[in-house]
Coordinates of C-alpha atoms in Angstrom, one line a residue:
X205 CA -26.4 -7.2 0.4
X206 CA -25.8 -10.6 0.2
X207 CA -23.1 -12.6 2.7
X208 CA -21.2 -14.1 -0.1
X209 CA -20.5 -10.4 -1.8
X210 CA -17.5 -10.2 1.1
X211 CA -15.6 -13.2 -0.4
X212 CA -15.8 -12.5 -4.3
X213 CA -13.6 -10.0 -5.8
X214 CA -13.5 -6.6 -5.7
X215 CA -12.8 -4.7 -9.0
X216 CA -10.5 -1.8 -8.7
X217 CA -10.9 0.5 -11.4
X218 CA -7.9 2.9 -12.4
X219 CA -5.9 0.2 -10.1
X220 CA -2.5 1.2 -11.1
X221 CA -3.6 5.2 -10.6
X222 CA -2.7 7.0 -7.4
X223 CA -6.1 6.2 -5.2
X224 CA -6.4 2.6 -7.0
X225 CA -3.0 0.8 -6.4
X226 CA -3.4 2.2 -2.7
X227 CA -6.7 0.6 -2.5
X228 CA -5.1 -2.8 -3.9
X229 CA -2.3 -2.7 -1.8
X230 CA -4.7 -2.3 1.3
X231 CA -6.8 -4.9 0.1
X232 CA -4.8 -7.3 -0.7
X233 CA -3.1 -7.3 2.8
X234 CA -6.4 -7.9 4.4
X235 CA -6.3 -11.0 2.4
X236 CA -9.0 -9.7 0.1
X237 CA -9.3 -11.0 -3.6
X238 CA -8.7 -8.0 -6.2
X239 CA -8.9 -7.6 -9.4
X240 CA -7.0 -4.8 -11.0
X241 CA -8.8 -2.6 -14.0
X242 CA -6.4 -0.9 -16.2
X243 CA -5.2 -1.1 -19.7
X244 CA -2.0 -2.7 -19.0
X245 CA -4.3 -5.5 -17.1
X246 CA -5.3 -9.1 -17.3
X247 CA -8.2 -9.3 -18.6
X248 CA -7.6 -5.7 -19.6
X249 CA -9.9 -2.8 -19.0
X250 CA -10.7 0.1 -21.0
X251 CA -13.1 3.1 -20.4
X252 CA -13.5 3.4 -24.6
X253 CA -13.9 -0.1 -25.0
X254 CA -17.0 -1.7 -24.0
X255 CA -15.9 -4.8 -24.9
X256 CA -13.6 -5.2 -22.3
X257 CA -15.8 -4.3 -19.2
X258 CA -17.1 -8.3 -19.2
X259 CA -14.1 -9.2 -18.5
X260 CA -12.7 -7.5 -15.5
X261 CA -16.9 -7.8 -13.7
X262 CA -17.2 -10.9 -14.2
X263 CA -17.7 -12.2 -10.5
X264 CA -17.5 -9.6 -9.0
X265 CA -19.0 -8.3 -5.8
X266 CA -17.9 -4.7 -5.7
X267 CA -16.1 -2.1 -7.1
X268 CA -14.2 1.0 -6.7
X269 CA -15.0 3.2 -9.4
X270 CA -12.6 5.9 -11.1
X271 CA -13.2 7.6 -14.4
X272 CA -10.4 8.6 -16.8
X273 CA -9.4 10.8 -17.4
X274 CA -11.9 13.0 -15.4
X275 CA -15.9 12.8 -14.3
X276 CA -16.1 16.5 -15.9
X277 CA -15.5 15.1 -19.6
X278 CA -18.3 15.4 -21.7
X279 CA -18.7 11.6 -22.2
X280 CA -18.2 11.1 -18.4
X281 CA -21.9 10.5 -17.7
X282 CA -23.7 8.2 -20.3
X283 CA -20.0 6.3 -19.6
X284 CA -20.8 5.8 -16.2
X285 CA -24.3 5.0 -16.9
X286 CA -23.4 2.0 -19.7
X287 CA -20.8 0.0 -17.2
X288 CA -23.3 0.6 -13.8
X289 CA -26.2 -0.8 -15.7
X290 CA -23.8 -3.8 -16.9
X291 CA -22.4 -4.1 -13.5
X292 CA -25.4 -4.1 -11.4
X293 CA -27.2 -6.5 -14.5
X294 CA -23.9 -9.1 -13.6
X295 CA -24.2 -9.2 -9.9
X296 CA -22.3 -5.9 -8.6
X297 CA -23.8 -5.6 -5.5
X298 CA -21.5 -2.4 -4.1
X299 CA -20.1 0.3 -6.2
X300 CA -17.4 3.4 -4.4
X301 CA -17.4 6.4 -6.6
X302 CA -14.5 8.4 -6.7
X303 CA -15.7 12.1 -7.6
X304 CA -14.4 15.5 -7.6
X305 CA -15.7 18.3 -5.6
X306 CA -17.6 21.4 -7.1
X307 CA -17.4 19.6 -10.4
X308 CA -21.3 19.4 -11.9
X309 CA -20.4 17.5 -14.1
X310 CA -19.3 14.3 -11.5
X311 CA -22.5 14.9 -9.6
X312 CA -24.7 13.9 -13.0
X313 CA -22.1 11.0 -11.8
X314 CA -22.5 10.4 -8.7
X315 CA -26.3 10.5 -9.9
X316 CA -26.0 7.7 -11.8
X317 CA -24.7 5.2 -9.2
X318 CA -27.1 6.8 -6.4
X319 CA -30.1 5.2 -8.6
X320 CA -28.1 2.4 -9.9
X321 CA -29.8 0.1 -7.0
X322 CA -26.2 -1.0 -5.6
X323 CA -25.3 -0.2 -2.1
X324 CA -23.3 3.2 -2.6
X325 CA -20.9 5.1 -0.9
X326 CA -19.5 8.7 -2.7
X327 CA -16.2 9.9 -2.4
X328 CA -16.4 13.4 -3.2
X329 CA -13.0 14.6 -3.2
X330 CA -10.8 17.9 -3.4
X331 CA -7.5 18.0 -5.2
X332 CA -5.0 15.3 -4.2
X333 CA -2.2 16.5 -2.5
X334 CA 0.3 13.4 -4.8
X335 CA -0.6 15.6 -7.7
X336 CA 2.5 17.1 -6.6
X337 CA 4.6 13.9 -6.7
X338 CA 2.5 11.3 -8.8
X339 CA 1.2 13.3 -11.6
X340 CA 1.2 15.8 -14.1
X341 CA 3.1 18.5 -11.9
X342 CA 6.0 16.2 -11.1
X343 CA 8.3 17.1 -13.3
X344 CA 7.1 21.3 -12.7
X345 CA 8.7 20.6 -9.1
X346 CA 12.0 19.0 -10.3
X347 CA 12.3 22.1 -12.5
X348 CA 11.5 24.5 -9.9
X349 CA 9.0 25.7 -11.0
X350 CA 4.7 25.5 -10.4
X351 CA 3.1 27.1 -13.2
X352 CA -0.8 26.6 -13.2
X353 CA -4.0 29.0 -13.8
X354 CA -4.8 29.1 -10.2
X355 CA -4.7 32.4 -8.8
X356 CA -4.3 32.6 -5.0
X357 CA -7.7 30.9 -4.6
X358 CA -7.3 28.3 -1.3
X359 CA -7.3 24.4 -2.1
X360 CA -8.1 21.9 1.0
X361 CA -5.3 19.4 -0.6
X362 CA -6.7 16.1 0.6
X363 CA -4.0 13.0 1.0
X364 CA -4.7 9.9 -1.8
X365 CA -3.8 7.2 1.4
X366 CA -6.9 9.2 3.2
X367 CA -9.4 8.4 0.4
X368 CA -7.5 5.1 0.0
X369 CA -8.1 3.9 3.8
X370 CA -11.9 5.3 3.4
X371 CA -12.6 3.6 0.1
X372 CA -11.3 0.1 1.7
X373 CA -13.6 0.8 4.3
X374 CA -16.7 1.3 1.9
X375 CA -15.7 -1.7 0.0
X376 CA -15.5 -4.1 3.6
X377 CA -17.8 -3.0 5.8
X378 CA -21.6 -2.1 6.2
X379 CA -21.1 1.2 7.7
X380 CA -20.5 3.3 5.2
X381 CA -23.5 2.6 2.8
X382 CA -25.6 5.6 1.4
X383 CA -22.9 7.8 2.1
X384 CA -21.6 11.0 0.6
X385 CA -18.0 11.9 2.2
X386 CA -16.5 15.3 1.0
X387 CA -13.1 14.9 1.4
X388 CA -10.7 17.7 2.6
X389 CA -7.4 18.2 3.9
X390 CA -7.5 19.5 7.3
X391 CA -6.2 23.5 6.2
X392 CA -6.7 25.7 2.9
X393 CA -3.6 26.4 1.4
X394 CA -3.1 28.8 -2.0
X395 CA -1.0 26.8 -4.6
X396 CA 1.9 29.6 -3.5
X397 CA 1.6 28.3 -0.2
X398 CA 1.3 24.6 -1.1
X399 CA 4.6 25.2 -3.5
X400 CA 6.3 26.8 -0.5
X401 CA 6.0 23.7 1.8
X402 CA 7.6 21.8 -0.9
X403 CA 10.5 23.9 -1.5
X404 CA 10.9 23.3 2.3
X405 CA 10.7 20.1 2.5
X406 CA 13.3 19.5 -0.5
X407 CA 15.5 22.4 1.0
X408 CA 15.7 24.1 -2.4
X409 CA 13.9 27.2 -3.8
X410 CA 11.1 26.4 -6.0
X411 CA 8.3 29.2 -7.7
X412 CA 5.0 29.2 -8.3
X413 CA 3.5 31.0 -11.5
X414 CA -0.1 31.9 -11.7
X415 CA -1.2 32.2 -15.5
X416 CA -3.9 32.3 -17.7
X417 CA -5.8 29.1 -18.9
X418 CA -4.5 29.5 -22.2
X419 CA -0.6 30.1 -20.9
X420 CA -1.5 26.9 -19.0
X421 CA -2.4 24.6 -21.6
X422 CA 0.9 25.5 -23.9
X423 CA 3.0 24.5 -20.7
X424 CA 1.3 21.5 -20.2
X425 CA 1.8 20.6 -24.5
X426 CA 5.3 20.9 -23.6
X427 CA 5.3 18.4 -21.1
X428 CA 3.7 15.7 -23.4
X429 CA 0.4 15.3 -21.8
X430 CA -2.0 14.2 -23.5
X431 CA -4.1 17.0 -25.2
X432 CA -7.3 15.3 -23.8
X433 CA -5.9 15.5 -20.2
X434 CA -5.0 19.4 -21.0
X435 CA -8.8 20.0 -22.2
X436 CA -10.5 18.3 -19.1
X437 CA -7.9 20.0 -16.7
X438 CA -8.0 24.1 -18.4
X439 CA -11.9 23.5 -17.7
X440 CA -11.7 22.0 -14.7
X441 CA -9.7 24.9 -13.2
X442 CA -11.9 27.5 -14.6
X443 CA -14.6 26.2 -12.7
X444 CA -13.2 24.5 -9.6
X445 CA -10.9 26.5 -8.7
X446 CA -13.1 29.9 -8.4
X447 CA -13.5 29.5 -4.5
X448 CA -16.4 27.4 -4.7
X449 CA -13.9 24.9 -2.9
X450 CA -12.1 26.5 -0.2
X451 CA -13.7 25.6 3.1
X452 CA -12.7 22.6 5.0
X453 CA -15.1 19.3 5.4
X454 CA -15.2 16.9 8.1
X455 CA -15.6 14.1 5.7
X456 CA -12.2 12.3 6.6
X457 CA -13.2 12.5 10.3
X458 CA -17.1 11.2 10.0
X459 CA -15.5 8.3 7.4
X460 CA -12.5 7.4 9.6
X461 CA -12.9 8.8 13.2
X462 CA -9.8 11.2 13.1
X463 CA -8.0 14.2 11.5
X464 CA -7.4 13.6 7.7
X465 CA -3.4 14.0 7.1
X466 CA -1.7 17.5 6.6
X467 CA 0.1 18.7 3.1
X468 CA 3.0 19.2 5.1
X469 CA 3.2 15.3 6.5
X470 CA 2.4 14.5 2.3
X471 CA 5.7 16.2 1.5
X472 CA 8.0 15.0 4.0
X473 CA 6.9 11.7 3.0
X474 CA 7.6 12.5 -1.1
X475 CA 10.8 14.0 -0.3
X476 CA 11.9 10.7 1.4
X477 CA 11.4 8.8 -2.1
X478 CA 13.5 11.2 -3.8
X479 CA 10.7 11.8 -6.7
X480 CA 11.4 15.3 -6.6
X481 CA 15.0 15.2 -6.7
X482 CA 16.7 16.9 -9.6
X483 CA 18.7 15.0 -12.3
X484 CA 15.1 12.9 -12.7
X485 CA 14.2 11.9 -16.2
X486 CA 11.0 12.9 -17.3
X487 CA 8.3 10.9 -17.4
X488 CA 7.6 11.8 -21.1

């Protein structure tokens, strides 16, 4: 890798997303130029529109790489394939994949930018804890109530700042080059359990409702997500969340050099920004 890669800009893909704008903030209190890629950014960037992806590369040096909406949708790979070839052709010299783990799909992925002849570090990561407090299930907890096809199958929730702080690493130093971290939290919890430490740390009773993928997908319509977010998650959980997942990794600790940061901490934390208070207009 060339000297010069460390002073051009990094390209942060899904920047404004729950790993991305942690990774922008980090970087740009090292000092570090960034360059955010979203679809609400300038130049703007958009997954479905190849004309945009000159833009937001053009000199750039690395990039942190997250897919919308998922690595498991169909289009996912021959996506991933277009912008690395167009990246690596413009002068990319690093890419950081963010993947998901037991999803085949991502590892046709992770593939990709393994042979892509950029330096390469995979983040291979289990379900984020912010979920909870940053995404679709938001607005589940201010009602009280966790419904998702999950059974009582354990989840190693891993914390978004952990795969922040690693993915900042990858992107600034040589270390971490040719890597594959599997990120987990550092317990298995069941989604009962997970929904239980939250109703502690609010102080209010809250429930959590195991149903069928199908049930699923109608709560989710009436939420307002987006139908293509509800496809790519109903398959997702069918397949991730079998079991294949629940044993811990020590892919935090061999990235970072200590214990990745408990759901419990997670909550405490989201509790303090009031996001889960009650009286909260929906994000719609």
């Amino acid at each position: 890798m060339t000297e010069n890669v460390y002073e051009q800009p990094i390209l942060v893909l899904g920047g404004t997303g729950k790993t991305g704008r942690r990774v922008v903030n980090r970087l740009t209190a090292l000092g570090r130029s960034v360059r955010v890629g979203s679809r609400s950014g300038e130049p703007r960037f958009d997954w479905t529109d190849q004309s945009t992806w000159a833009g937001v590369l053009e000199g750039v040096g690395s990039v942190y790489l997250v897919y919308y909406p998922d690595l498991a949708a169909p289009d996912a790979p021959a996506t991933i394939r277009a912008f690395v070839e167009q990246a690596v052709a413009g002068g990319v010299e690093r890419i950081i994949l963010l993947s998901g783990r037991g999803e085949e799909a991502a590892q046709l992925c992770e593939q990709v930018v393994q042979r892509s002849g950029a330096e390469w570090t995979i983040l291979r990561a289990s379900w984020f804890s912010q979920n909870f407090s940053e995404d679709f299930l938001v607005d589940s907890v201010r009602g009280d109530e966790i419904v998702l096809p999950a059974g009582d199958v354990g989840e190693p929730f891993v914390d978004a700042d952990d795969i922040a702080e690693i993915a900042v690493a990858a992107l600034t130093e040589a270390g971490h080059v040719g890597q594959l971290y599997e990120l987990t939290g550092p317990r298995l919890l069941t989604f009962a359990e997970a929904t239980a430490e939250i109703a502690k740390a609010v102080g209010r009773p809250i429930t959590y409702q195991s149903v069928s993928p199908q049930e699923y997908a109608e709560v989710m319509a009436r939420y307002q997500v987006p139908a293509e977010l509800v496809a790519v998650l109903t398959d997702l959980f069918g397949k991730v969340l079998d079991g294949r997942n629940a044993h811990l990794t020590d892919g935090v600790r061999r990235a970072l050099g200590r214990r990745p940061r408990d759901f419990a901490d997670y909550a405490r934390d989201a509790v303090a920004t009031d996001v889960w208070a009650t009286g909260q207009p929906d994000r719609g």
